[in-house]
XYZ file of N, CA and C in Angstrom:
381
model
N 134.580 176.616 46.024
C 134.587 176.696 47.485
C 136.025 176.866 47.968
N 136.133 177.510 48.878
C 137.267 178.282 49.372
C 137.921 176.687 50.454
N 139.292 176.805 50.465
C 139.400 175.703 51.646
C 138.963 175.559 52.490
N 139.222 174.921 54.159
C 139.020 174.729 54.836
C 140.075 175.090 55.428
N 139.956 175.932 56.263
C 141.331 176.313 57.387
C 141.280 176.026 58.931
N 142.399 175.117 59.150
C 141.961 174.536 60.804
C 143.136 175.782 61.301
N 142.553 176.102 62.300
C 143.767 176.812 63.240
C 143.825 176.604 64.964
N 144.963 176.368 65.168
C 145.332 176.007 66.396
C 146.172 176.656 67.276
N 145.316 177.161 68.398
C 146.506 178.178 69.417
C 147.153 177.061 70.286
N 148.687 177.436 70.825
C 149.011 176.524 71.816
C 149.861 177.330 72.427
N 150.641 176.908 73.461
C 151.644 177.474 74.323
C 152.440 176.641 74.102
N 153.763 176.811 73.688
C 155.305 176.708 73.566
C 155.606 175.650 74.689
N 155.498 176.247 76.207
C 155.849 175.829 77.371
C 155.176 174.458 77.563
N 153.736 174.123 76.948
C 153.286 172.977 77.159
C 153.405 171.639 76.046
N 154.993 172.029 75.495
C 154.852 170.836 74.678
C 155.220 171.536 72.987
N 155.121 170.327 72.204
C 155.985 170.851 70.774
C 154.697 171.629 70.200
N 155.063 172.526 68.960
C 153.897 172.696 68.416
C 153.178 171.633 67.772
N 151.788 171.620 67.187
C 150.943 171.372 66.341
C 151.450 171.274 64.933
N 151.496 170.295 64.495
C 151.834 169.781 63.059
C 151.264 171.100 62.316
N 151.691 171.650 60.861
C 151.079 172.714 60.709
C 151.781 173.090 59.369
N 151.075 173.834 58.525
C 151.123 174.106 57.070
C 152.243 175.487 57.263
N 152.087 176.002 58.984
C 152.411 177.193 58.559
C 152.164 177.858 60.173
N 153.667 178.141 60.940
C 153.450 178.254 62.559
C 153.976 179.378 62.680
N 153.500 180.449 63.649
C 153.626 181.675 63.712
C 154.121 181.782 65.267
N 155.216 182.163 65.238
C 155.442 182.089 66.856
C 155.182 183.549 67.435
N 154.598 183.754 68.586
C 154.349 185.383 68.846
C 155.139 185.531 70.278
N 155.596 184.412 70.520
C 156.877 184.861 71.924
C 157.501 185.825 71.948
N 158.167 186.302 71.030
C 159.822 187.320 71.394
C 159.501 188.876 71.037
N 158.482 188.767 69.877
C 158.232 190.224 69.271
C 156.905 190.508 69.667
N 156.166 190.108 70.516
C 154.834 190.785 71.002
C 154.641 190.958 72.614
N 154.710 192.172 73.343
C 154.242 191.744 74.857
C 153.698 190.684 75.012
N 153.892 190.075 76.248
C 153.057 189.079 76.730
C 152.043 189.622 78.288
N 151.306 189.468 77.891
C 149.871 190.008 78.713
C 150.802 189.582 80.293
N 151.094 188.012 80.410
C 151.568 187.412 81.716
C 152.328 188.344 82.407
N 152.650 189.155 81.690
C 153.912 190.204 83.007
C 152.670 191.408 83.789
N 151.792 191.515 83.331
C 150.955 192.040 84.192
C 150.486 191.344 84.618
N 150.403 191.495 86.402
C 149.692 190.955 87.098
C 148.495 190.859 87.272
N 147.687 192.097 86.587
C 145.430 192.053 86.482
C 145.740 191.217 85.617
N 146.376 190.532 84.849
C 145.950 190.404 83.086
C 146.520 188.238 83.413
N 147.392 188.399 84.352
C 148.124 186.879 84.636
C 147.191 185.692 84.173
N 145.880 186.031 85.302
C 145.183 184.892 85.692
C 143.811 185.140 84.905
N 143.827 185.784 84.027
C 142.817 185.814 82.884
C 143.195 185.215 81.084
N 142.550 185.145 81.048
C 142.419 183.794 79.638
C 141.946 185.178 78.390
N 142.746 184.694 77.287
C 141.825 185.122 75.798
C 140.344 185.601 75.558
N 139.073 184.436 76.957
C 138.121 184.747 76.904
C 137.671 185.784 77.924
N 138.659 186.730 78.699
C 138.583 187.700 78.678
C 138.917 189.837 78.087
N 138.020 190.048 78.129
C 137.749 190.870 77.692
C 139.693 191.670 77.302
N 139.636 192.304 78.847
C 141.227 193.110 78.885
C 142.103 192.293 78.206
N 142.415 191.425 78.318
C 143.514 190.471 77.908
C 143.073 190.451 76.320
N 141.897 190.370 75.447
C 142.139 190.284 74.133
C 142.410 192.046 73.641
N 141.940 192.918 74.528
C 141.940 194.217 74.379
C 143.567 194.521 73.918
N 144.322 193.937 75.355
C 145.602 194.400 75.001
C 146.798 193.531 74.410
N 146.289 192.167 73.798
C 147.063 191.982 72.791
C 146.434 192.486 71.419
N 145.205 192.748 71.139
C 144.895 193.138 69.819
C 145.280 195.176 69.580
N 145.956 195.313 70.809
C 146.181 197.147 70.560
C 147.796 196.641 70.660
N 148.454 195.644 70.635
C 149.872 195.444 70.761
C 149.753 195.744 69.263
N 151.368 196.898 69.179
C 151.853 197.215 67.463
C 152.018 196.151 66.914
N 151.759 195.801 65.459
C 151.909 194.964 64.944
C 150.916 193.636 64.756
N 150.529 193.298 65.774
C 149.427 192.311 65.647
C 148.296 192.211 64.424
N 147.583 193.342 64.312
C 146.744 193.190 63.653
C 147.524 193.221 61.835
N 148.527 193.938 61.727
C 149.460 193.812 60.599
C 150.105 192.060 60.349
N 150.124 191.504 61.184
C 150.340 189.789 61.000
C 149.057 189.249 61.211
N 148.085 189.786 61.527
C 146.959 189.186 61.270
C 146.675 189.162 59.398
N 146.590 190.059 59.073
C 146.583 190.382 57.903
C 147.543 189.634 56.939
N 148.617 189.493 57.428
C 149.729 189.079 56.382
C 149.964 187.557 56.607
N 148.717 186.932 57.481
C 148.739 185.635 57.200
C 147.375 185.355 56.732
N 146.202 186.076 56.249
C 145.323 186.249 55.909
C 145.981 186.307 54.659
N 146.792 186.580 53.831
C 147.204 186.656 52.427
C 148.005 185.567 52.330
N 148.771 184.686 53.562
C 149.948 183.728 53.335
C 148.469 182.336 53.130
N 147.376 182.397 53.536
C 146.525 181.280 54.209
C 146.300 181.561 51.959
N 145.436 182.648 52.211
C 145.212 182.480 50.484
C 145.863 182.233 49.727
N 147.472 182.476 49.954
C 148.438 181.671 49.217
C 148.167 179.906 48.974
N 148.177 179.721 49.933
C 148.055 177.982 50.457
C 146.798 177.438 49.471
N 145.709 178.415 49.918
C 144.885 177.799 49.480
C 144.371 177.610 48.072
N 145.112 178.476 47.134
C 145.023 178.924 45.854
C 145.872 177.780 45.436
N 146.718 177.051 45.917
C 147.416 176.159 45.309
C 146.423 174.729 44.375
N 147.150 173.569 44.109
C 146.527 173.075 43.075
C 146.467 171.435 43.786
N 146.636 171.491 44.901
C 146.218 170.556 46.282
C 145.308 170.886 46.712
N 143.990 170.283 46.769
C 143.137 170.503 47.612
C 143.349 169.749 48.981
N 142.710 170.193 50.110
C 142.809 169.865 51.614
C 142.747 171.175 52.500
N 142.858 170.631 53.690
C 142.768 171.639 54.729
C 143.953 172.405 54.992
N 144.095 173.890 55.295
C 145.334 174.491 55.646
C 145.633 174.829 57.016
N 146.289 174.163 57.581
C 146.731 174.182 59.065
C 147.443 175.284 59.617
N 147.229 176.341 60.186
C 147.780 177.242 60.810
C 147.764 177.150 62.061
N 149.448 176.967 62.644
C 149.336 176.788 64.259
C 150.031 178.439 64.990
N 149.468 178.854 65.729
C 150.054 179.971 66.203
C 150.260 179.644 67.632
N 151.494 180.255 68.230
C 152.004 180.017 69.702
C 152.688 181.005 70.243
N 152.120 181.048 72.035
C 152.696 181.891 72.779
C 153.504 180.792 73.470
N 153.810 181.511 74.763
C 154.833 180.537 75.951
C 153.403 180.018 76.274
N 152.471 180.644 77.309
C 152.059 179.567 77.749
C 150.501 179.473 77.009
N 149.814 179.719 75.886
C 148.800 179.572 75.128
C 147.643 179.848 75.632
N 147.705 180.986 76.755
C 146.329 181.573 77.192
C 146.004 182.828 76.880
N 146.800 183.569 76.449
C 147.200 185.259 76.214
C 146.852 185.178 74.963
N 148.119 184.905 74.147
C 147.933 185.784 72.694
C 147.861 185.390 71.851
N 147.850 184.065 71.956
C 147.869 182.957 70.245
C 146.326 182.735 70.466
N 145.958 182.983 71.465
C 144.202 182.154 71.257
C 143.094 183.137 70.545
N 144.000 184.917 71.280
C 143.352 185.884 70.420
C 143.492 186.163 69.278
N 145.277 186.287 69.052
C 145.302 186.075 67.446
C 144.422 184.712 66.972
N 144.500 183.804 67.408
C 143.107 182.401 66.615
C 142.272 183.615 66.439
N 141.588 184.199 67.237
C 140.630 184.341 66.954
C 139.971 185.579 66.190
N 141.308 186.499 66.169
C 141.073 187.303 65.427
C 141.600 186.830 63.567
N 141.889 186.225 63.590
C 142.047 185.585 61.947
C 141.584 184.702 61.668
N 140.848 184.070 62.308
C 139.324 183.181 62.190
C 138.407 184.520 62.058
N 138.333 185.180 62.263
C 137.371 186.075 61.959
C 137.529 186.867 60.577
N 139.102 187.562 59.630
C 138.956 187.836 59.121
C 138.560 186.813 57.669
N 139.635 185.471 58.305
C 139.345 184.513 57.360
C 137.630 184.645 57.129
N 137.155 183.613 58.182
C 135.866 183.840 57.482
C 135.108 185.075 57.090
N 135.450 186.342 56.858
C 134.751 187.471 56.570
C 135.502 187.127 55.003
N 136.268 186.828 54.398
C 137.291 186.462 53.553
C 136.633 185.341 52.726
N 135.924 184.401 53.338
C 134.881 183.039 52.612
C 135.282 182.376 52.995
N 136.443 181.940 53.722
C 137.126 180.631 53.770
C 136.310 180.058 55.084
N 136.432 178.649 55.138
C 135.576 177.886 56.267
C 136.722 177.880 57.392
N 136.073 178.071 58.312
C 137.374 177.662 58.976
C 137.132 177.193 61.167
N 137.678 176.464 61.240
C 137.977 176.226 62.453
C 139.210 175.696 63.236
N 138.264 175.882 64.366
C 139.980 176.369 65.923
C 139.622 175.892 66.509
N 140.943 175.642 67.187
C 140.979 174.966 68.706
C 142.042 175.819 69.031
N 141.915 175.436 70.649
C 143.019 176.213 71.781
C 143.450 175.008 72.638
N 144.228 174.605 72.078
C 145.486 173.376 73.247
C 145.504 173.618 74.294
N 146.088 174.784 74.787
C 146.363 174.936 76.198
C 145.600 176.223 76.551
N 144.484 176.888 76.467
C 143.963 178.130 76.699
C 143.750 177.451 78.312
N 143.220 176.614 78.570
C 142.238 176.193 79.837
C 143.706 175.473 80.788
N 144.671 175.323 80.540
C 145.771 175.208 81.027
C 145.999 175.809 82.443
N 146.113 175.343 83.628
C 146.631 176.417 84.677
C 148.106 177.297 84.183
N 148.092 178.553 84.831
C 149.318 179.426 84.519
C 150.595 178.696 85.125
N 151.492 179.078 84.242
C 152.773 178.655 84.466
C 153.382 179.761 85.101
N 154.064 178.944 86.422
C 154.897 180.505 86.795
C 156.692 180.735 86.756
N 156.212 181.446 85.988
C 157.803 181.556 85.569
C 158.539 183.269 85.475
């Protein structure tokens, strides 16, 4: 049986990250949805907003290349859960979609796995 992989989106702005095997920050090198104004006051669990961080270059290429870092982890000779925390500034945009797009390949992959979102339900920060 394949590990167990917990993964956790959060926002930067609301606090330290999530204890974690392994934290992916997506602040500096990925648009952030928040500078458009249609896209501000919408969450991960909308549609546009996962549209246009999952067509941002690169994304789906670090989706992938932590899909091979997670099987690293888990191939080791410790059994337990592998903690992956991923973070934007404010954790409604793009760490909740990346969660959720590598919860998806993971489990297409075998591995068990579950998420949470810290701050998805967060009011927007305006900054």
């Amino acid at each position: 049986m394949s590990a167990v992989v917990e993964i956790v989106s959060f926002g930067y702005l609301h606090g330290e990250p999530p204890s974690a095997h392994l934290t992916i920050d997506l602040r500096h090198h990925f648009r952030d949805p928040h500078v458009s104004p249609e896209l501000r006051y919408m969450t991960a669990n909308d549609e546009p907003v996962r549209t246009a961080v999952l067509n941002t270059p690169g994304i789906t290429d670090l989706v992938e290349a932590t899909v091979t870092v997670v099987a690293a982890f888990a191939s080791g000779p410790s059994a337990g859960t592998v903690t992956v925390a991923d973070g934007c500034a404010g954790g409604r945009h793009r760490a909740p979609t990346f969660a959720r797009a590598l919860a998806e390949r993971l489990t297409a992959a075998g591995h068990p796995v579950t998420i949470r979102h810290r701050d998805l339900d967060k009011p927007v920060l305006q900054r």
